[in-house]
Short mmCIF file of C-alpha atoms in Angstrom, two decimals:
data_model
loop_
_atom_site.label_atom_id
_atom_site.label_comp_id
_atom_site.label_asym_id
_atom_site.label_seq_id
_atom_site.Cartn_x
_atom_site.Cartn_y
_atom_site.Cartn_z
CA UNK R 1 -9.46 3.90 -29.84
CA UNK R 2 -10.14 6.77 -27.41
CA UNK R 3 -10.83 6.25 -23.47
CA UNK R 4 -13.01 6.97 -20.46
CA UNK R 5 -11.91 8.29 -17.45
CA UNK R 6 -13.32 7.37 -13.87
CA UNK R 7 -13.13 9.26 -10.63
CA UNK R 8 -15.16 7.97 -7.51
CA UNK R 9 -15.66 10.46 -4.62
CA UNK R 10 -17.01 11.81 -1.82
CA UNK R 11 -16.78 15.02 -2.70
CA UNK R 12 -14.47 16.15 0.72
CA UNK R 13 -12.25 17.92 -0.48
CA UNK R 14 -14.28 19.61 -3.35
CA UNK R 15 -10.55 21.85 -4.15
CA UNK R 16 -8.15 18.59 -4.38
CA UNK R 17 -10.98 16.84 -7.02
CA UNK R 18 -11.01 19.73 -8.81
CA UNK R 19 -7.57 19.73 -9.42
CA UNK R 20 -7.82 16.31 -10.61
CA UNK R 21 -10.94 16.50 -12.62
CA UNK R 22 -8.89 19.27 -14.70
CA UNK R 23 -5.62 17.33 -15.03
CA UNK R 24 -7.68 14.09 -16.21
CA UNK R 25 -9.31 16.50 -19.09
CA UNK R 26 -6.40 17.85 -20.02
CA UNK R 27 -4.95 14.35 -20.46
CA UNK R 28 -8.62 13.34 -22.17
CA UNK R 29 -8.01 15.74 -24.81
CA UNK R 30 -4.55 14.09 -26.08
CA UNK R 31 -6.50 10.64 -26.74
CA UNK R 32 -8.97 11.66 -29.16
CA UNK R 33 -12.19 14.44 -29.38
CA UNK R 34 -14.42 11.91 -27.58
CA UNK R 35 -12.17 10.59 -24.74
CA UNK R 36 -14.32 11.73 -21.27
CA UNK R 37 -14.29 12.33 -17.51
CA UNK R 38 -17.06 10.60 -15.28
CA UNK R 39 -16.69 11.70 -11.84
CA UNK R 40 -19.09 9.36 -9.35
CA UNK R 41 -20.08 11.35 -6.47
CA UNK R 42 -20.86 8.60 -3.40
CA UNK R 43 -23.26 10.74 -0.97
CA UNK R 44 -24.36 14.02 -2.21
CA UNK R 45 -26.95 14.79 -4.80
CA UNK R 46 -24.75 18.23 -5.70
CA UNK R 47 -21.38 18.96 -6.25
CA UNK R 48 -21.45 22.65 -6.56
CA UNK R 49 -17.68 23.02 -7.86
CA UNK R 50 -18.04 20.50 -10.26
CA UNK R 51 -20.61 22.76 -12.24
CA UNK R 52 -17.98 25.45 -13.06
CA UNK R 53 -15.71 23.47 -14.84
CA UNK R 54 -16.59 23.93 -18.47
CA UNK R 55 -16.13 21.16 -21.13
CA UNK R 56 -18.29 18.24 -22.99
CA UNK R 57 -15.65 15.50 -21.78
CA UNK R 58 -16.94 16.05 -18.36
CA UNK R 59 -19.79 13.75 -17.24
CA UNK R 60 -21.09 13.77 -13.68
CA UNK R 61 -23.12 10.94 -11.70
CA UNK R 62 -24.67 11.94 -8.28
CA UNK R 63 -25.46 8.50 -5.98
CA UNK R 64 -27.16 8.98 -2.53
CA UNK R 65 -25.40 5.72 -0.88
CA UNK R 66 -21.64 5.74 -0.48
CA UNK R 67 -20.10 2.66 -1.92
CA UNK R 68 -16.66 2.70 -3.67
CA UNK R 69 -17.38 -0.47 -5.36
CA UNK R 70 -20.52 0.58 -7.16
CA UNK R 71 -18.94 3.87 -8.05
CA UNK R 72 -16.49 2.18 -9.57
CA UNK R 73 -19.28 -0.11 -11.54
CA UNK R 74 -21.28 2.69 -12.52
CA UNK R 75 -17.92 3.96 -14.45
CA UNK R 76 -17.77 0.81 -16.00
CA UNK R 77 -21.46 0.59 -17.07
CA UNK R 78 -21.78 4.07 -18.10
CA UNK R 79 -18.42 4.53 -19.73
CA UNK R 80 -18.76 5.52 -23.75
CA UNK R 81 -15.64 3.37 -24.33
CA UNK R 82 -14.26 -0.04 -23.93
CA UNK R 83 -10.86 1.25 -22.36
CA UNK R 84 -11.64 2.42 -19.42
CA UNK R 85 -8.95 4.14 -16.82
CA UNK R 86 -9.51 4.61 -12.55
CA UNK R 87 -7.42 7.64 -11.05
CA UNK R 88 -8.22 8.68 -7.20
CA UNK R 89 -10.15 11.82 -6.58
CA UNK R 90 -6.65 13.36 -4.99
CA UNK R 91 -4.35 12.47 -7.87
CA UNK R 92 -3.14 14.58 -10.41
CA UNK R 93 -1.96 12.03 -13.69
CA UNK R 94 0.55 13.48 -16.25
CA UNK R 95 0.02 14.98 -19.52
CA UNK R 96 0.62 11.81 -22.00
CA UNK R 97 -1.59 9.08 -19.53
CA UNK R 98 -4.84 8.57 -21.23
CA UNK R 99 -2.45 7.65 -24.74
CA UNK R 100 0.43 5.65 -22.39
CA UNK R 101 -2.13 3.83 -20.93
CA UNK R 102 -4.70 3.08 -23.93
CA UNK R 103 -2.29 2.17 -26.27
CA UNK R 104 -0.51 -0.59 -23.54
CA UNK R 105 -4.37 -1.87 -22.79
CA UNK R 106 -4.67 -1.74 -27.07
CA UNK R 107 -2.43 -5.18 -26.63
CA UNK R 108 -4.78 -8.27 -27.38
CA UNK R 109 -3.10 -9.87 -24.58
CA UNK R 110 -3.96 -6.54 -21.73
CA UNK R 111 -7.12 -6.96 -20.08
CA UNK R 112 -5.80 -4.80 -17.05
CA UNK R 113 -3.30 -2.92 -16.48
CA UNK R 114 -1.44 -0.40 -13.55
CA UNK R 115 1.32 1.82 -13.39
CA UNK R 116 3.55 3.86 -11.00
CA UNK R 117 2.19 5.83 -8.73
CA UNK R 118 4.49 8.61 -6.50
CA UNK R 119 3.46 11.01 -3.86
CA UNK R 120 3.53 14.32 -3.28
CA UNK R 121 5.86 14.88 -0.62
CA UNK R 122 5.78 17.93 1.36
CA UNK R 123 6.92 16.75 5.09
CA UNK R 124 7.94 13.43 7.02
CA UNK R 125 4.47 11.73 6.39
CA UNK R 126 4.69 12.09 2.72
CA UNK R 127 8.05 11.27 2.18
CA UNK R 128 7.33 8.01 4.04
CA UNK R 129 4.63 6.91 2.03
CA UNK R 130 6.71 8.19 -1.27
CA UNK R 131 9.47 6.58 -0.44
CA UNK R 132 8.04 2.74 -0.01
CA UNK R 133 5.85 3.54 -3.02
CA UNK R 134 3.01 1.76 -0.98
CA UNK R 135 0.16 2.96 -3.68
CA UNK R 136 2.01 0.60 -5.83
CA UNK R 137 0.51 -3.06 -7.31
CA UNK R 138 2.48 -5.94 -5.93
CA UNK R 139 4.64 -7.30 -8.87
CA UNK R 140 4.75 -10.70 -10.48
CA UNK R 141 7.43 -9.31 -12.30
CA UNK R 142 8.90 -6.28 -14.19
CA UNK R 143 6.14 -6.18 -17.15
CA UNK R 144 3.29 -8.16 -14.71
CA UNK R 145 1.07 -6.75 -11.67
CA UNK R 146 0.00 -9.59 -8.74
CA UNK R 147 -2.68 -7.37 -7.50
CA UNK R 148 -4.78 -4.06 -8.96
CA UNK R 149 -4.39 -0.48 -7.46
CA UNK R 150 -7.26 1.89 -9.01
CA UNK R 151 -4.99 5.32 -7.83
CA UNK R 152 -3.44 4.29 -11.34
CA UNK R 153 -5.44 1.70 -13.58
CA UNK R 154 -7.44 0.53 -16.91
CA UNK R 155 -9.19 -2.26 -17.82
CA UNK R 156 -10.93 -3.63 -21.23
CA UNK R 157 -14.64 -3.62 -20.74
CA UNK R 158 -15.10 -5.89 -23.95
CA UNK R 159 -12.69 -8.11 -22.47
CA UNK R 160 -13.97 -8.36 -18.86
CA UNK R 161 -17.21 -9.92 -19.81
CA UNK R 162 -20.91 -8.72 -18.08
CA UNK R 163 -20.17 -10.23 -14.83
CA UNK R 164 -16.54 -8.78 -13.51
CA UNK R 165 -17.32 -5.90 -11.95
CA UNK R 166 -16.29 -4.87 -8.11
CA UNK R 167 -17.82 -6.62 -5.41
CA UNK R 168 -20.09 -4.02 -3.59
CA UNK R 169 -20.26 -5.62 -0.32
CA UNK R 170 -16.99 -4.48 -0.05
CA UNK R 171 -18.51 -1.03 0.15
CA UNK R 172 -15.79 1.04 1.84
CA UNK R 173 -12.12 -0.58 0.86
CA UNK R 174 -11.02 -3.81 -0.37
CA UNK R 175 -13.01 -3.53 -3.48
CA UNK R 176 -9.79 -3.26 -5.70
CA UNK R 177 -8.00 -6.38 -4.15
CA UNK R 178 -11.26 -8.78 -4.74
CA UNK R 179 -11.14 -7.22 -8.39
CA UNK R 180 -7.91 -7.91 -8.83
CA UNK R 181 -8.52 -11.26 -7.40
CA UNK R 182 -11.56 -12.01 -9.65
CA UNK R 183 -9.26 -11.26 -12.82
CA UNK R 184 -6.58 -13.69 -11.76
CA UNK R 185 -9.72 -16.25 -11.57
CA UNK R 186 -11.11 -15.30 -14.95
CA UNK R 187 -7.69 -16.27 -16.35
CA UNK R 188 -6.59 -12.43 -17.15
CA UNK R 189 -3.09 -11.12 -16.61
CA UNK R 190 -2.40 -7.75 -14.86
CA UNK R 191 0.27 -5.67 -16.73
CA UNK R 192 2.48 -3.37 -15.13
CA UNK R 193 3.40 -0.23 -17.00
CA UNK R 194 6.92 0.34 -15.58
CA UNK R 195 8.03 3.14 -17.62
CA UNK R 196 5.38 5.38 -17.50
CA UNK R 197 5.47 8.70 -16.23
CA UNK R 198 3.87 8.29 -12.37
CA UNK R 199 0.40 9.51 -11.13
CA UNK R 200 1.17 12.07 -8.49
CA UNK R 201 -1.07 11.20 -4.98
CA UNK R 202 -2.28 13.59 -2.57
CA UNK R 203 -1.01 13.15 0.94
CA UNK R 204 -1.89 15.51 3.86
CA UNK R 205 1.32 15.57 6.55
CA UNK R 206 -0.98 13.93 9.36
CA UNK R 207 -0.06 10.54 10.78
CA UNK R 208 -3.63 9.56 10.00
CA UNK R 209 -2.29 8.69 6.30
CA UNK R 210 -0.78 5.88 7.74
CA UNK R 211 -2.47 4.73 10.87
CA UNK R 212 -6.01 5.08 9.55
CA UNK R 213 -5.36 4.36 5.89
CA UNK R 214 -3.60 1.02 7.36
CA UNK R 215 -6.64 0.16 10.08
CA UNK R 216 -8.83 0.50 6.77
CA UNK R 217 -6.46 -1.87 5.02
CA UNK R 218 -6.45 -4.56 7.71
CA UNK R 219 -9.93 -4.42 8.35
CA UNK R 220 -10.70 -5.17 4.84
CA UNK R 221 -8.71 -8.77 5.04
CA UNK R 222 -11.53 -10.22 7.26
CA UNK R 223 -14.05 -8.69 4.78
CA UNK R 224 -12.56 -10.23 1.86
CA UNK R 225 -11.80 -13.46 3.70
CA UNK R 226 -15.44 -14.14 5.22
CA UNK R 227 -17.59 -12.01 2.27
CA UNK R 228 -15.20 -13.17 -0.60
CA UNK R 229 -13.06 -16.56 0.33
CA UNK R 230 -10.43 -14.26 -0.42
CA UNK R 231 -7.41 -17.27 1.62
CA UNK R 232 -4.26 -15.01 0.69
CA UNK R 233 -5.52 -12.13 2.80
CA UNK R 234 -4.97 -14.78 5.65
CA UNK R 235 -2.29 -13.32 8.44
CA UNK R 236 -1.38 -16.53 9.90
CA UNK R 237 -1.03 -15.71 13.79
CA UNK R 238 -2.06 -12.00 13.71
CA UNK R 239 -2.59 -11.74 17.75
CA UNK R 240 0.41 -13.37 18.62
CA UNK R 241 2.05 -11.20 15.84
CA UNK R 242 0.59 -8.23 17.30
CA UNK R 243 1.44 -9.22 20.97
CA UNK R 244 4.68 -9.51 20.08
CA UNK R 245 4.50 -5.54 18.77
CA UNK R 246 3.72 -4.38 21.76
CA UNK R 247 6.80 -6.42 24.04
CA UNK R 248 9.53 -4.38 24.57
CA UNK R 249 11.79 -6.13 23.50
CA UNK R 250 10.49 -7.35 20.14
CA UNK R 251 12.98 -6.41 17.52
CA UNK R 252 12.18 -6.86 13.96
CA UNK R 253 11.40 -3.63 12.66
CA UNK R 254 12.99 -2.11 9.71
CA UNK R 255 15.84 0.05 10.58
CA UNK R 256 16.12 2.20 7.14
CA UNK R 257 19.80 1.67 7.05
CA UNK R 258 20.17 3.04 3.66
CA UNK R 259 19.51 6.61 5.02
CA UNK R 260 22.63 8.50 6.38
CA UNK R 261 20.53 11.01 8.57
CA UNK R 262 19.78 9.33 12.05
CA UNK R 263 16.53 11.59 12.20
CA UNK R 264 15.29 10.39 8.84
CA UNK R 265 15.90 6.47 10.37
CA UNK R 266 14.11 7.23 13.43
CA UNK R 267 11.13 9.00 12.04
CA UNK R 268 11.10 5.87 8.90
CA UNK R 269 11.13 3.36 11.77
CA UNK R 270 8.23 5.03 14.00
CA UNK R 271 6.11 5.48 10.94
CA UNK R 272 6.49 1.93 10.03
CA UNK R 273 5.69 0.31 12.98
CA UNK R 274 2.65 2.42 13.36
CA UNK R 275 1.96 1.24 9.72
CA UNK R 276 2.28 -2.88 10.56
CA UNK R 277 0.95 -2.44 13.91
CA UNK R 278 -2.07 -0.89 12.27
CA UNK R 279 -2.23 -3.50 9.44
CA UNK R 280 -2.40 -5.97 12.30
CA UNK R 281 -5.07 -4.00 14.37
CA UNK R 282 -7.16 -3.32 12.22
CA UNK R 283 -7.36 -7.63 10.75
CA UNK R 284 -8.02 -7.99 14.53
CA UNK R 285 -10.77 -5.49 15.47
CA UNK R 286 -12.83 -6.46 12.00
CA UNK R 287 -12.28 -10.15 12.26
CA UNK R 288 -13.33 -9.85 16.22
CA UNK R 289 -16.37 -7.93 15.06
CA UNK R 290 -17.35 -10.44 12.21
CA UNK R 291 -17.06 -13.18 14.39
CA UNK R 292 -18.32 -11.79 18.01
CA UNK R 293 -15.03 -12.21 19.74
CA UNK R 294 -12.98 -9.40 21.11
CA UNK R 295 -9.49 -9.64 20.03
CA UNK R 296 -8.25 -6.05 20.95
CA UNK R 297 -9.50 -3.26 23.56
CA UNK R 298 -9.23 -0.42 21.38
CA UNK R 299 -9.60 3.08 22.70
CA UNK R 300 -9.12 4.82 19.13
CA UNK R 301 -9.57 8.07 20.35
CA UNK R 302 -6.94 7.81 22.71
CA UNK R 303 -4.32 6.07 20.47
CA UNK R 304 -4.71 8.57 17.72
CA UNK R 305 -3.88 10.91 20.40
CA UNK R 306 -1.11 9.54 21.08
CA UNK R 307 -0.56 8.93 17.58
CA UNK R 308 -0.32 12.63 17.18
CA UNK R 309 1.41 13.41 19.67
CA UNK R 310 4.54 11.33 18.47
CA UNK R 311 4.39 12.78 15.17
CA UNK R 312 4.54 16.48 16.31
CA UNK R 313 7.15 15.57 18.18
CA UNK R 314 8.95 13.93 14.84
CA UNK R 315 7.89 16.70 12.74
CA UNK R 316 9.94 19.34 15.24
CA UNK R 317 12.58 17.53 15.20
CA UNK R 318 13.08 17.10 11.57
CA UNK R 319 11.84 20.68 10.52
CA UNK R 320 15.51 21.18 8.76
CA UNK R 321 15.24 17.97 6.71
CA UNK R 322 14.90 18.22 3.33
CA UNK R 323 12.35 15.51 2.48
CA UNK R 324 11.96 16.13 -0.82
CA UNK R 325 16.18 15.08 -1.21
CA UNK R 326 16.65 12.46 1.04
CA UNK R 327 20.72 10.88 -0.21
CA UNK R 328 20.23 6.83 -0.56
CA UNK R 329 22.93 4.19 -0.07
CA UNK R 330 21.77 0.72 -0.14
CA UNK R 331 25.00 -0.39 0.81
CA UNK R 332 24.83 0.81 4.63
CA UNK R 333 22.11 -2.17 5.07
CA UNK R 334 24.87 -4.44 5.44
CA UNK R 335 26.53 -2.87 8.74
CA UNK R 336 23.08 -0.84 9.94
CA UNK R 337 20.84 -3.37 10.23
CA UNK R 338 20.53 -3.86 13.51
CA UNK R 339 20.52 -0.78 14.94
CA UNK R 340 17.68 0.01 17.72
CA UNK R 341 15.47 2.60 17.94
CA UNK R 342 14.29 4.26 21.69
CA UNK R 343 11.69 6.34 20.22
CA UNK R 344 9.72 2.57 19.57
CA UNK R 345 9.27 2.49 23.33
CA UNK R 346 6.67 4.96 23.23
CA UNK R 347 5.06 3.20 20.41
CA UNK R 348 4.91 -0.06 22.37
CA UNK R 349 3.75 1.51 25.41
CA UNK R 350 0.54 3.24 23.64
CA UNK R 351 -0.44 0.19 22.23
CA UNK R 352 -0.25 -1.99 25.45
CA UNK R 353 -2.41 1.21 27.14
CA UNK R 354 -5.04 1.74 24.62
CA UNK R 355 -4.98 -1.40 22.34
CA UNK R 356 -4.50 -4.04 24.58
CA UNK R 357 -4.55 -7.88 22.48
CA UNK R 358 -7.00 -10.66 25.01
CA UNK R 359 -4.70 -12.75 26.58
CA UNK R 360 -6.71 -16.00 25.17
CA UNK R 361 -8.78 -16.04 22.38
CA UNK R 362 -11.89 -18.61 22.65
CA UNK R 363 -12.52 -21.74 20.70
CA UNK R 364 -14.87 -20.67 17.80
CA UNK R 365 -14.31 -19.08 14.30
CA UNK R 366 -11.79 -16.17 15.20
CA UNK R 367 -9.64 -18.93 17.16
CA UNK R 368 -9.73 -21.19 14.06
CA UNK R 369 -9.25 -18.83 11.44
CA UNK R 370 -6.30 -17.04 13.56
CA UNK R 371 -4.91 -20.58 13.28
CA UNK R 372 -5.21 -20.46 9.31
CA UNK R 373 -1.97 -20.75 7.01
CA UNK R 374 0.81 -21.57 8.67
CA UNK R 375 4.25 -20.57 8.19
CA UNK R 376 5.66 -21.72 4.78
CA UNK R 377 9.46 -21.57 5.04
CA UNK R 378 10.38 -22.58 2.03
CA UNK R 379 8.49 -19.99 -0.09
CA UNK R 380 9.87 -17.22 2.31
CA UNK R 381 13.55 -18.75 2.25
CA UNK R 382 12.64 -18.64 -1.95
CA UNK R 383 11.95 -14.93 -1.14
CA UNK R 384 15.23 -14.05 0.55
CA UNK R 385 17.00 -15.87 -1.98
CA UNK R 386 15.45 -13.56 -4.91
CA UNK R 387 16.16 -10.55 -2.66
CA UNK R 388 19.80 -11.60 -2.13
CA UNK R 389 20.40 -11.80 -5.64
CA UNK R 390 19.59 -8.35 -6.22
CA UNK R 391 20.64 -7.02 -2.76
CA UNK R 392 24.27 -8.97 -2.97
CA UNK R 393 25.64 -7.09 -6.00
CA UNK R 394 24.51 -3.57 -4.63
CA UNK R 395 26.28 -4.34 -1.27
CA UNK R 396 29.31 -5.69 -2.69
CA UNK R 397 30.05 -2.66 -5.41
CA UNK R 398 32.89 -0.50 -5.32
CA UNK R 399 32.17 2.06 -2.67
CA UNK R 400 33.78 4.73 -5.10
CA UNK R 401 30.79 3.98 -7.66
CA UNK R 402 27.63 6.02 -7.40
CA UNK R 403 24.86 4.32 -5.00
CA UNK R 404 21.70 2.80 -6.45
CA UNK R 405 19.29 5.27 -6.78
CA UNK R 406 15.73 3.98 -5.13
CA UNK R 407 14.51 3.83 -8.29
CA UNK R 408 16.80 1.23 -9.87
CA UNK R 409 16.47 -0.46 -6.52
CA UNK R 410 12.62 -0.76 -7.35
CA UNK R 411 13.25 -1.90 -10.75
CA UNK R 412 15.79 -4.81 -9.70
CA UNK R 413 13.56 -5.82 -7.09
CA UNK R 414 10.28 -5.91 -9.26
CA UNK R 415 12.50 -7.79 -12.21
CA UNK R 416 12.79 -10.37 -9.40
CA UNK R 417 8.80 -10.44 -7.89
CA UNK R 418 9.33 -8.62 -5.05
CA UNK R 419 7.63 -5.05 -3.43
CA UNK R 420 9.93 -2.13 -3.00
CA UNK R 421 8.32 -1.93 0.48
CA UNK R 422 9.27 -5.43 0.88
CA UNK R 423 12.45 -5.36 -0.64
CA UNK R 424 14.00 -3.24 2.30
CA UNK R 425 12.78 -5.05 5.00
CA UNK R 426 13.69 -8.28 3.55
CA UNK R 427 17.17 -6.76 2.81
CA UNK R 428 17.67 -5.88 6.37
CA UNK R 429 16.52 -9.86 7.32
CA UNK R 430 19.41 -10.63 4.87
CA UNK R 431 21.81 -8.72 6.52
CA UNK R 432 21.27 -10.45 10.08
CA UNK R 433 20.79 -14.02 8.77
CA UNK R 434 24.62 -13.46 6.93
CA UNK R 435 25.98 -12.22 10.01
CA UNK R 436 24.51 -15.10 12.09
CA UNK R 437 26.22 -17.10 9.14
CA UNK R 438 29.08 -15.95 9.23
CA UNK R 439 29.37 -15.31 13.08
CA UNK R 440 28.91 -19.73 12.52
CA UNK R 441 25.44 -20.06 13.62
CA UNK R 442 22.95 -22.02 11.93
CA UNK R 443 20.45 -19.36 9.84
CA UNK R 444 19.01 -22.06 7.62
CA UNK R 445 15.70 -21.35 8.56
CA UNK R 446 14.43 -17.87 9.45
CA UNK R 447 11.62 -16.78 11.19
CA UNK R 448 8.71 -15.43 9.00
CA UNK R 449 8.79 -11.91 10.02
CA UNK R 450 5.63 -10.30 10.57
CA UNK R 451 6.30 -6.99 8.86
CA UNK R 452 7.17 -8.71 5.61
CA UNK R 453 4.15 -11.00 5.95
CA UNK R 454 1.73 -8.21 7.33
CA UNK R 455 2.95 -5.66 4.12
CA UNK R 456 1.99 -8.34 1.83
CA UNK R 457 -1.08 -8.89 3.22
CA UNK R 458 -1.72 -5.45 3.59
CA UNK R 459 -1.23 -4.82 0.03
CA UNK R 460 -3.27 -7.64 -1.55
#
């Protein structure tokens, strides 16, 4: 069995898909003489630096319309084999993936599959994104994926059936969640590939990777909700989550404890507040627009403004951090969780000047869909619990034994269903609730916070 190998693009950054055109031949090559490269071009009728790389395996399709989704159908359509892998167009996959991954999908029980996915880090942006692994499928468990990620992905064609294929309504993000979605309906399983070597991602050091990569990921949530009847995407009282964001003194953010270097916390903490807060605007501006009710006055110009101006500002102050080393101890969560972070003020202020949340939201389909879910304590208490078990150990270990390395972190926490972006953030929750506990006040039932809920939702 031999494979096909799809890349969707745009054709942007003609250098980057080069560089991963070559890397997915070179890994073509190791699964048999036929294995291939199709490359989907979304929006141009000529890729001019796609014609000089030489080699049968390569296949190129030109489409006039951008749409991710039927890029990602045409691979499947026009593929020469039944295995058939998705890497991004800024991704550069390792030497052994085509075999890794075709002989895991060779299972009779594999319809899908994903593995790890790492970023290039280069700066404070990247090492953010690295760090939470936030390309990564949401695991069931250590061996199981709850949702697909096509940075790092293959499915069986022959197993799929004539109708699975992405939704192309979902035309600009989204399209891998509904997928993902669809499979779970279909009755397949999504395996997880956890000791494969990692796809490397691209990731420019602009704040934009987060803030508008996030706005795209919220946005889709209404899409899928409305288009789809996707009901998990649901973020059960996003305005009044987002409100609360921009209050000064709302104060469940993650902290990054686990980092030594105050500058590393601060920048983490910025970064992810701009990534929920994001999550959150964006559900809010789409689901406004799909159902003709403003939720949020959104100057974007100006808050990506500001948005850049705060990272510069980050960036020169952590030009003598070495990002690509960053020393881990899981075990400062326990007595760092609570620590505050000035720089947030900024944050909060930007968003109450340029994306201010309607003070009342009219009756009609935003108000009733905004009212959609509920909290469910007992699934999140269920959570904690899970992340206690795993978090408890790694606190309580002798403090002359080596820390956890992130990596063993991730493992522990998938083993147990949980996100490594997740993880921390529910750690930190942890951490408070036991010192309300043991301070003797009554933590039996915790708020739902929204970060947890909002990265979940952002994810799926």
């Amino acid at each position: 069995m031999t494979v096909s190998v799809g890349i969707p693009t745009r054709g942007d950054d003609p250098a980057a898909l080069v560089r991963t055109v070559r890397a997915a031949l070179r890994a073509a090559r190791t699964a048999g003489e036929t294995a291939e490269v199709l490359v989907v071009v979304n929006g141009r009728s000529r890729l001019p630096e796609l014609d000089r790389i030489a080699g049968g395996r390569l296949r190129v399709h030109y489409r006039e319309r951008r749409n991710v989704a039927a890029a990602r159908n045409v691979v499947l359509d026009a593929a020469v084999h039944d295995t058939v892998l998705y890497v991004d167009d800024d991704c550069l996959v390792p030497p052994s993936w085509c075999v890794d991954m075709s002989r895991a999908l060779a299972r009779p029980d594999r319809t899908a599959l994903c593995a790890p996915i790492r970023t290039v880090v280069s700066g404070p942006v990247s090492a953010f994104v690295d760090y939470l692994r936030l390309f990564d499928a949401i695991p069931v468990d250590e061996t199981e994926a709850d949702t697909l990620t096509t940075g790092n992905c293959g499915v069986r064609r022959d197993r799929l059936g004539p109708d699975l294929r992405f939704c192309e309504d979902l035309h600009t993000s989204g399209e891998d969640s509904d997928f993902g979605a669809a499979l779970h309906e279909a009755g397949h399983r999504i395996g997880w590939l956890s000791g494969a070597p990692p796809v490397m991602h691209g990731c420019a050091e602009q704040i934009g990777e987060i803030t508008d990569r996030y706005l795209r990921y919220g946005a889709s949530a209404p899409e899928l909700l409305l288009r789809r009847n996707r009901a998990r995407v649901v973020t059960h009282r996003a305005l009044d989550w987002y409100r609360e964001r921009t209050r000064d003194e709302f104060r469940t953010y993650r902290r990054f404890a686990e980092f030594a270097d105050p500058r590393v916390r601060a920048a983490f903490a910025v970064y992810e507040y701009l990534m929920i807060s994001s999550a959150l605007l964006g559900y809010l501006v789409r689901l406004g627009e799909l159902t003709g009710c403003l939720l949020v006055e959104l100057d974007r110009t100006a808050l990506s403004r500001a948005w850049r101006d705060l990272a510069a500002r980050i960036e020169a102050a952590t030009r003598d951090v070495d990002w690509t080393a960053l020393p881990v101890d899981y075990r400062r969560i326990a007595t760092g969780a609570s620590e505050r972070q000035p720089a947030l003020a900024e944050v909060r202020q930007a968003l109450r000047t340029h994306a201010r949340p309607v003070p009342v939201v009219p009756d009609g389909p935003a108000a009733e869909i905004l009212a959609r879910g509920g909290e469910q304590p007992g699934e999140y208490l269920a959570l904690l619990e899970r992340v206690r078990r795993v978090w408890h150990p790694i606190r309580d270990a002798d403090p002359d034994q080596p820390a956890v390395p992130p990596s063993e972190f991730d493992r522990r926490m998938r083993a147990v269903g949980v996100s490594f972006a997740v993880a921390g953030a529910a750690a930190e929750y942890c951490a408070l609730v036991d010192r309300i506990a043991a301070n003797g006040t009554d933590a039996r039932s915790p708020r739902r916070t929204s970060a947890v809920d909002v990265r979940q939702g952002a994810q799926r």
